[in-house]
Coordinates of N, CA and C in Angstrom, one line a residue:
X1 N 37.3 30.2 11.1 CA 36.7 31.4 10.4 C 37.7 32.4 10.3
X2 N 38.0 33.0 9.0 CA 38.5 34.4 9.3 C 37.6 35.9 9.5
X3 N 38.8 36.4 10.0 CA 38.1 37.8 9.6 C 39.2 38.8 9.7
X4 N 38.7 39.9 9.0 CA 39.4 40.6 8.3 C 40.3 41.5 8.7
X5 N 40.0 42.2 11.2 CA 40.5 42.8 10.9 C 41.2 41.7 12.2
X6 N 42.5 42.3 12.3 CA 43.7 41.4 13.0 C 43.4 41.2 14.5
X7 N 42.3 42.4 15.1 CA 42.2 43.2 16.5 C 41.5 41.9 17.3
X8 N 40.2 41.6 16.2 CA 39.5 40.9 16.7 C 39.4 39.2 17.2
X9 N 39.4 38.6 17.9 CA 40.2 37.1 18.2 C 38.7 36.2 18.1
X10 N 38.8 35.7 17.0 CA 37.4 34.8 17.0 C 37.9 33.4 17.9
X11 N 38.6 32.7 18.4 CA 38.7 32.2 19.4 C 37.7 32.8 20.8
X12 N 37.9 33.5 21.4 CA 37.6 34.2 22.6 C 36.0 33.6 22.5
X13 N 35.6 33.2 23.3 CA 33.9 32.5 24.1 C 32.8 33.7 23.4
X14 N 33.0 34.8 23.8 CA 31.9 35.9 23.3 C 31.6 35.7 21.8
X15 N 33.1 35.7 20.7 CA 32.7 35.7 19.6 C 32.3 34.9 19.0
X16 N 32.9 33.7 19.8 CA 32.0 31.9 18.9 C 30.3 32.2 18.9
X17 N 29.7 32.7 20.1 CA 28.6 32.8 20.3 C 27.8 34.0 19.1
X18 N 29.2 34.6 19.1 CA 28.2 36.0 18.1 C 28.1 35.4 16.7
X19 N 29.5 34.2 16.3 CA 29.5 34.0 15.1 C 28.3 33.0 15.0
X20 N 28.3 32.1 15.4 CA 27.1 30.5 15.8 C 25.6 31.8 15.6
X21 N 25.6 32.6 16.2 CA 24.2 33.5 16.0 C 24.1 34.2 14.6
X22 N 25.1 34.6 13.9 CA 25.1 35.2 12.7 C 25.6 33.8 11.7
X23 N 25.8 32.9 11.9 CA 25.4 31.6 10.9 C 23.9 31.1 11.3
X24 N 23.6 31.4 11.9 CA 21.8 30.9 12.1 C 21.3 31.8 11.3
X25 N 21.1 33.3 11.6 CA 20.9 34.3 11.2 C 21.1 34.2 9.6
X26 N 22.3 33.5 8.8 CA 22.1 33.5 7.4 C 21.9 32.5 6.9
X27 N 21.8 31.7 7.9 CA 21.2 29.9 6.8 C 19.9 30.2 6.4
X28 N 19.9 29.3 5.6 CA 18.5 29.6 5.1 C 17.7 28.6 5.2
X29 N 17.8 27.8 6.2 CA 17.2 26.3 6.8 C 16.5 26.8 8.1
X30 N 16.3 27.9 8.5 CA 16.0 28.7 9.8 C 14.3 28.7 9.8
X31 N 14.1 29.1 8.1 CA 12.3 29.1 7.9 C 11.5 27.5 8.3
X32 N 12.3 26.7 7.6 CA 11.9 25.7 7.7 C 11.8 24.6 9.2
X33 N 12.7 24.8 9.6 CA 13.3 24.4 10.9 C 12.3 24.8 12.1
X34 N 11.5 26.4 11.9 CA 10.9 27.2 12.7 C 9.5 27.0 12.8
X35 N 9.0 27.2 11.0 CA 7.7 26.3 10.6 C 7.9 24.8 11.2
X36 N 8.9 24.2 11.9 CA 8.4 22.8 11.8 C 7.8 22.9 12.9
X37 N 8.7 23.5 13.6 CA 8.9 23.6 15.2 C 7.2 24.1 15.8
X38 N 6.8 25.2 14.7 CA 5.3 25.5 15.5 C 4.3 24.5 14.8
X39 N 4.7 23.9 13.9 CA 3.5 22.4 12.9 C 3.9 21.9 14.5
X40 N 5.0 21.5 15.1 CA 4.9 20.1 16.3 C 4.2 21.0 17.3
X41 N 4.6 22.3 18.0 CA 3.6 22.8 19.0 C 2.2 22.7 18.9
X42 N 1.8 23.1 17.9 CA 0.1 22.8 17.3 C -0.4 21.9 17.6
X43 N 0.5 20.6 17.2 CA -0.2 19.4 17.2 C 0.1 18.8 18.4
X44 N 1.0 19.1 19.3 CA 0.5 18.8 20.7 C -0.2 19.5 21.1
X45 N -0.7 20.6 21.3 CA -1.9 21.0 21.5 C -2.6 20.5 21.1
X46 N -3.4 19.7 19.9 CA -4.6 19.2 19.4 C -4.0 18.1 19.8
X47 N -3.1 16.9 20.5 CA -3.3 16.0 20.6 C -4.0 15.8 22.6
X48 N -3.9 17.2 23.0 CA -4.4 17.3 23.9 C -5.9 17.4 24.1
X49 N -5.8 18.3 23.0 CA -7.6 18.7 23.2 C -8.2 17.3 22.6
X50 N -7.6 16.5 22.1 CA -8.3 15.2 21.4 C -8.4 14.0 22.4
X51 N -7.3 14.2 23.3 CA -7.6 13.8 24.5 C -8.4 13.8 25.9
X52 N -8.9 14.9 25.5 CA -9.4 15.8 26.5 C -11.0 16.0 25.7
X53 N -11.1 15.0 24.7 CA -12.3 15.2 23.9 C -13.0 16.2 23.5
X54 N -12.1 17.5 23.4 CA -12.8 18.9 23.0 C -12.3 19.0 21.4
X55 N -12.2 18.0 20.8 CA -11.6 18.0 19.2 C -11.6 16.2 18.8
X56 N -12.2 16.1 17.4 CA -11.9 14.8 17.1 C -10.5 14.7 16.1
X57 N -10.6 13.6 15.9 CA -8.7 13.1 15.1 C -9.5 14.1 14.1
X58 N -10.2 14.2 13.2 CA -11.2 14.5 11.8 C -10.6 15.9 12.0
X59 N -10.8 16.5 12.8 CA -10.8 18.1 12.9 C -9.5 18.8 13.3
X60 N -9.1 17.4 13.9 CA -7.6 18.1 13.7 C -6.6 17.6 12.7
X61 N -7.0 16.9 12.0 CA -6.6 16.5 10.4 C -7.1 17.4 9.4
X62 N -8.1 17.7 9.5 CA -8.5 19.1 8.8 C -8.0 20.3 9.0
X63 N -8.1 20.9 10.4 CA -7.2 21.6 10.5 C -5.7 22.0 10.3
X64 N -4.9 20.7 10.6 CA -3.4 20.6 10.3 C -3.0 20.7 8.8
X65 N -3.9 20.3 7.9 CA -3.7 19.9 6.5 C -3.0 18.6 6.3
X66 N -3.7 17.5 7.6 CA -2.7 16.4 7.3 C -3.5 15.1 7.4
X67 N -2.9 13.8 7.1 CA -4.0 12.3 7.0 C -3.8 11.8 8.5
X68 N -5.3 11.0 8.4 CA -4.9 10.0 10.0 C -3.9 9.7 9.7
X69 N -3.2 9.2 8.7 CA -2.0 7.9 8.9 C -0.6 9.0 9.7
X70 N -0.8 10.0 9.1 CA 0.4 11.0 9.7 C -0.1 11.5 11.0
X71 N -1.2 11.7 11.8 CA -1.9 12.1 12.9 C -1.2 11.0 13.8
X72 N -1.6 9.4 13.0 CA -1.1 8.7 14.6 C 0.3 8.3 14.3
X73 N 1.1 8.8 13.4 CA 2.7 8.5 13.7 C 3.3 9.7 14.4
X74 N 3.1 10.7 14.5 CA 3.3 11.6 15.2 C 2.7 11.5 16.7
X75 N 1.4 11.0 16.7 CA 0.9 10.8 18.3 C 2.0 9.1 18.6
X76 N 1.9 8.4 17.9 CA 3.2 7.3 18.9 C 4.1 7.6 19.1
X77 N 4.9 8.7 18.4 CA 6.1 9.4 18.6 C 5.9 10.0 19.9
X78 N 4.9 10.9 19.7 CA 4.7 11.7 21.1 C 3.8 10.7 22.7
X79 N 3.1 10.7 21.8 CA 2.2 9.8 23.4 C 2.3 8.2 22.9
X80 N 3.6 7.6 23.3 CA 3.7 6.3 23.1 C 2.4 5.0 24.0
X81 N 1.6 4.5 23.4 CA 0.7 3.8 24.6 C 1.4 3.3 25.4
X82 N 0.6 3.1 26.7 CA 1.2 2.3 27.8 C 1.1 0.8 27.5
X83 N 2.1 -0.1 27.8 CA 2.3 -1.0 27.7 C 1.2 -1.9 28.9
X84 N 0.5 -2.9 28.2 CA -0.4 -3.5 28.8 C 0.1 -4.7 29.9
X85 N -0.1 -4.9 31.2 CA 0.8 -5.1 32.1 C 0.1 -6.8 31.9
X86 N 0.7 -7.9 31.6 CA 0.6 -9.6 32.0 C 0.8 -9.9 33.0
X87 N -0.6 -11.1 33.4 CA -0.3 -11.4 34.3 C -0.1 -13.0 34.3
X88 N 1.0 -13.3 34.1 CA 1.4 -14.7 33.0 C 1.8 -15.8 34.7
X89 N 1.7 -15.2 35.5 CA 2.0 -16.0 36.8 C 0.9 -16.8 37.3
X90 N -0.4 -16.0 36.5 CA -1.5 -17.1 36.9 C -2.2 -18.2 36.1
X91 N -0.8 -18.3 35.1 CA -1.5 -19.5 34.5 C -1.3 -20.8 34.9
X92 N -0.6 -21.4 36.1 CA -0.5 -22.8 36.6 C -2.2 -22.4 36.9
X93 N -2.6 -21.6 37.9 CA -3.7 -22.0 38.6 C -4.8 -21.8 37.7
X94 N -5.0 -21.1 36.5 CA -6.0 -20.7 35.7 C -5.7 -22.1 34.5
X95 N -4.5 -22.7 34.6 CA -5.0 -23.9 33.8 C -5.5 -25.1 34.1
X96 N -5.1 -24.9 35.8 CA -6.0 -26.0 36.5 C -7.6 -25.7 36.2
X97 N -8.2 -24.5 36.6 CA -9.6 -24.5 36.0 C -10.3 -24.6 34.5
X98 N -9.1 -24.2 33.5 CA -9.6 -24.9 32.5 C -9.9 -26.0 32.0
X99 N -8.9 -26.9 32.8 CA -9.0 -28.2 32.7 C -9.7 -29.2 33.6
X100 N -10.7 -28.5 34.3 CA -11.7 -28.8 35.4 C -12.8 -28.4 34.6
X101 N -12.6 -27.4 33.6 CA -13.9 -27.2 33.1 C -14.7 -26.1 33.9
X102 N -13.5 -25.3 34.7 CA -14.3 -24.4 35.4 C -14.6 -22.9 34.6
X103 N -13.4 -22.8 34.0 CA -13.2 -21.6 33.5 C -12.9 -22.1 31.5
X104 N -13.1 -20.9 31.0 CA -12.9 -20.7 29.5 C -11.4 -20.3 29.3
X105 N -10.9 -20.8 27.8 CA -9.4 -20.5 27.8 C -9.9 -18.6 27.2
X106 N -10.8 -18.3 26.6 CA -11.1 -17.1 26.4 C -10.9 -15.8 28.2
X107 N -11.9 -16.7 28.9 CA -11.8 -16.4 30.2 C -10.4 -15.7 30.8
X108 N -9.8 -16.5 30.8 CA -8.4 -16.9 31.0 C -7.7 -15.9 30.7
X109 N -7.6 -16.2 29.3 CA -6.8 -14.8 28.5 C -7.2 -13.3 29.1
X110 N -8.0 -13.0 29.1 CA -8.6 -11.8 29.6 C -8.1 -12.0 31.2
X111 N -7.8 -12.7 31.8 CA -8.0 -12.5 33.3 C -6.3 -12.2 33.3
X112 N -5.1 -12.6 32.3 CA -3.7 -12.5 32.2 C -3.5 -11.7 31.7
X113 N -4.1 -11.1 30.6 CA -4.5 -9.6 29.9 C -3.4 -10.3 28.4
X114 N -3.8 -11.5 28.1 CA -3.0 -11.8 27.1 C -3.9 -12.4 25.7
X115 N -3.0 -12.6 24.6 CA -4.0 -13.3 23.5 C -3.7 -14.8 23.4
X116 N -5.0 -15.6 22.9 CA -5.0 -16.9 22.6 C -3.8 -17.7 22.4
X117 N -3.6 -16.9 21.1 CA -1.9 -17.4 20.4 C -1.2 -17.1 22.0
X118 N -0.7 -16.6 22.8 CA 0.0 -16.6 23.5 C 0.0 -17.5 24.2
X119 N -1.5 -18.3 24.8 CA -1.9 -18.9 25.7 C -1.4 -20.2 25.4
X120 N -1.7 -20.5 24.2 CA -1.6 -22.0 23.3 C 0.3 -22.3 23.6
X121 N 0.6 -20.9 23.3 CA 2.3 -21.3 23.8 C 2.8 -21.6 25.0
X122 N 2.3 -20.8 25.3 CA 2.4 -20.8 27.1 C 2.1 -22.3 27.3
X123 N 1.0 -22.7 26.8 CA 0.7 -24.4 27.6 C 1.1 -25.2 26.7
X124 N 2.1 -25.1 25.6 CA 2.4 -26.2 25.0 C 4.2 -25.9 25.5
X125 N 4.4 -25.1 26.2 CA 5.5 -25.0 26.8 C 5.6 -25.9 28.4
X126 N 4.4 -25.3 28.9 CA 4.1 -25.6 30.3 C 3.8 -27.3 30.1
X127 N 3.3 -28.0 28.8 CA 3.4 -29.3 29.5 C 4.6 -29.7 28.8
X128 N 5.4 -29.2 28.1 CA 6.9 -29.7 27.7 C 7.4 -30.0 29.0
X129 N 7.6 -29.0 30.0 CA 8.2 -28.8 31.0 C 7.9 -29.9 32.1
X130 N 6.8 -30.4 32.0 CA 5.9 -31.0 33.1 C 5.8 -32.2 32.5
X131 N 6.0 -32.6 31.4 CA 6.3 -34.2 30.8 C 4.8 -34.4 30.6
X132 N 4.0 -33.3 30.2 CA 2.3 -33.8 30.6 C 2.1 -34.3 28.7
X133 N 1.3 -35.4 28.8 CA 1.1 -35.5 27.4 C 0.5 -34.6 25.9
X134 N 0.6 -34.5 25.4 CA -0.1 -33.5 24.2 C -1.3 -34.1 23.7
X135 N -1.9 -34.1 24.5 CA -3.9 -34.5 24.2 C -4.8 -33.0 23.8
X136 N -4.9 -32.9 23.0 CA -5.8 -31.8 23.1 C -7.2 -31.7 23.8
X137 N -7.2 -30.5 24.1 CA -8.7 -30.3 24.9 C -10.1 -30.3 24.5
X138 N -11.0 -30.5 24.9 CA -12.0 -30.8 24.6 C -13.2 -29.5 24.4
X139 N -12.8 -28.8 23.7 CA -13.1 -27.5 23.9 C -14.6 -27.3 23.3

């Protein structure tokens, strides 16, 4: 940066600060930047009260001026779901009772917190491993 009169040393710590403040001060990206800033405070507030059931998605899409589809990319952004914990360690013993006829492969799934498609992999892996034949089950 220059400036104009000789005295003053824009190097020195004080003035980088004063200059960085008076280039904020005249960009003109500062409105927009500011408005964004209070659109995201808002909407974590209503993603609170939405959670807190004192507001539906509807009313805070009305209120924001904005669509579900932009309501939940901004809430994964912000409140990413928790990842659903498997419990894939119990399928030796949970396929022994399927195949006793004790238990359901639906059963199952739900008890490992996983889907079907998963399950079908899981056991066409598990008898690769185990040399067990590929009979299908008698479902």
């Amino acid at each position: 940066m220059l400036c104009k009169s000789p005295k003053i040393d824009t190097a020195a710590g004080h003035w980088q600060a004063v200059l960085s403040d008076l280039v904020l001060l005249t960009s003109r990206d500062t409105g927009d930047a500011a408005r964004l800033s209070r659109f995201r405070e808002e909407l974590h507030r209503c993603f609170d009260l939405v959670e807190r059931r004192q507001m539906t998605v509807a009313e805070v899409c009305r209120k924001m001026s904005i669509g579900k589809t932009t309501y939940y990319r901004y809430w994964r952004k912000v409140k990413s779901a928790p990842h659903r914990e498997r419990h894939t360690e119990l399928f030796e013993e949970l396929q022994a009772k399927i195949e006793a006829n004790e238990l359901s492969i639906s059963a199952a799934c739900r008890q490992m917190n996983i889907g079907a498609g998963t399950y079908y992999r899981m056991r066409d892996q598990y008898k690769k491993e185990h040399g067990v034949p590929n009979v299908p089950n008698s479902e």
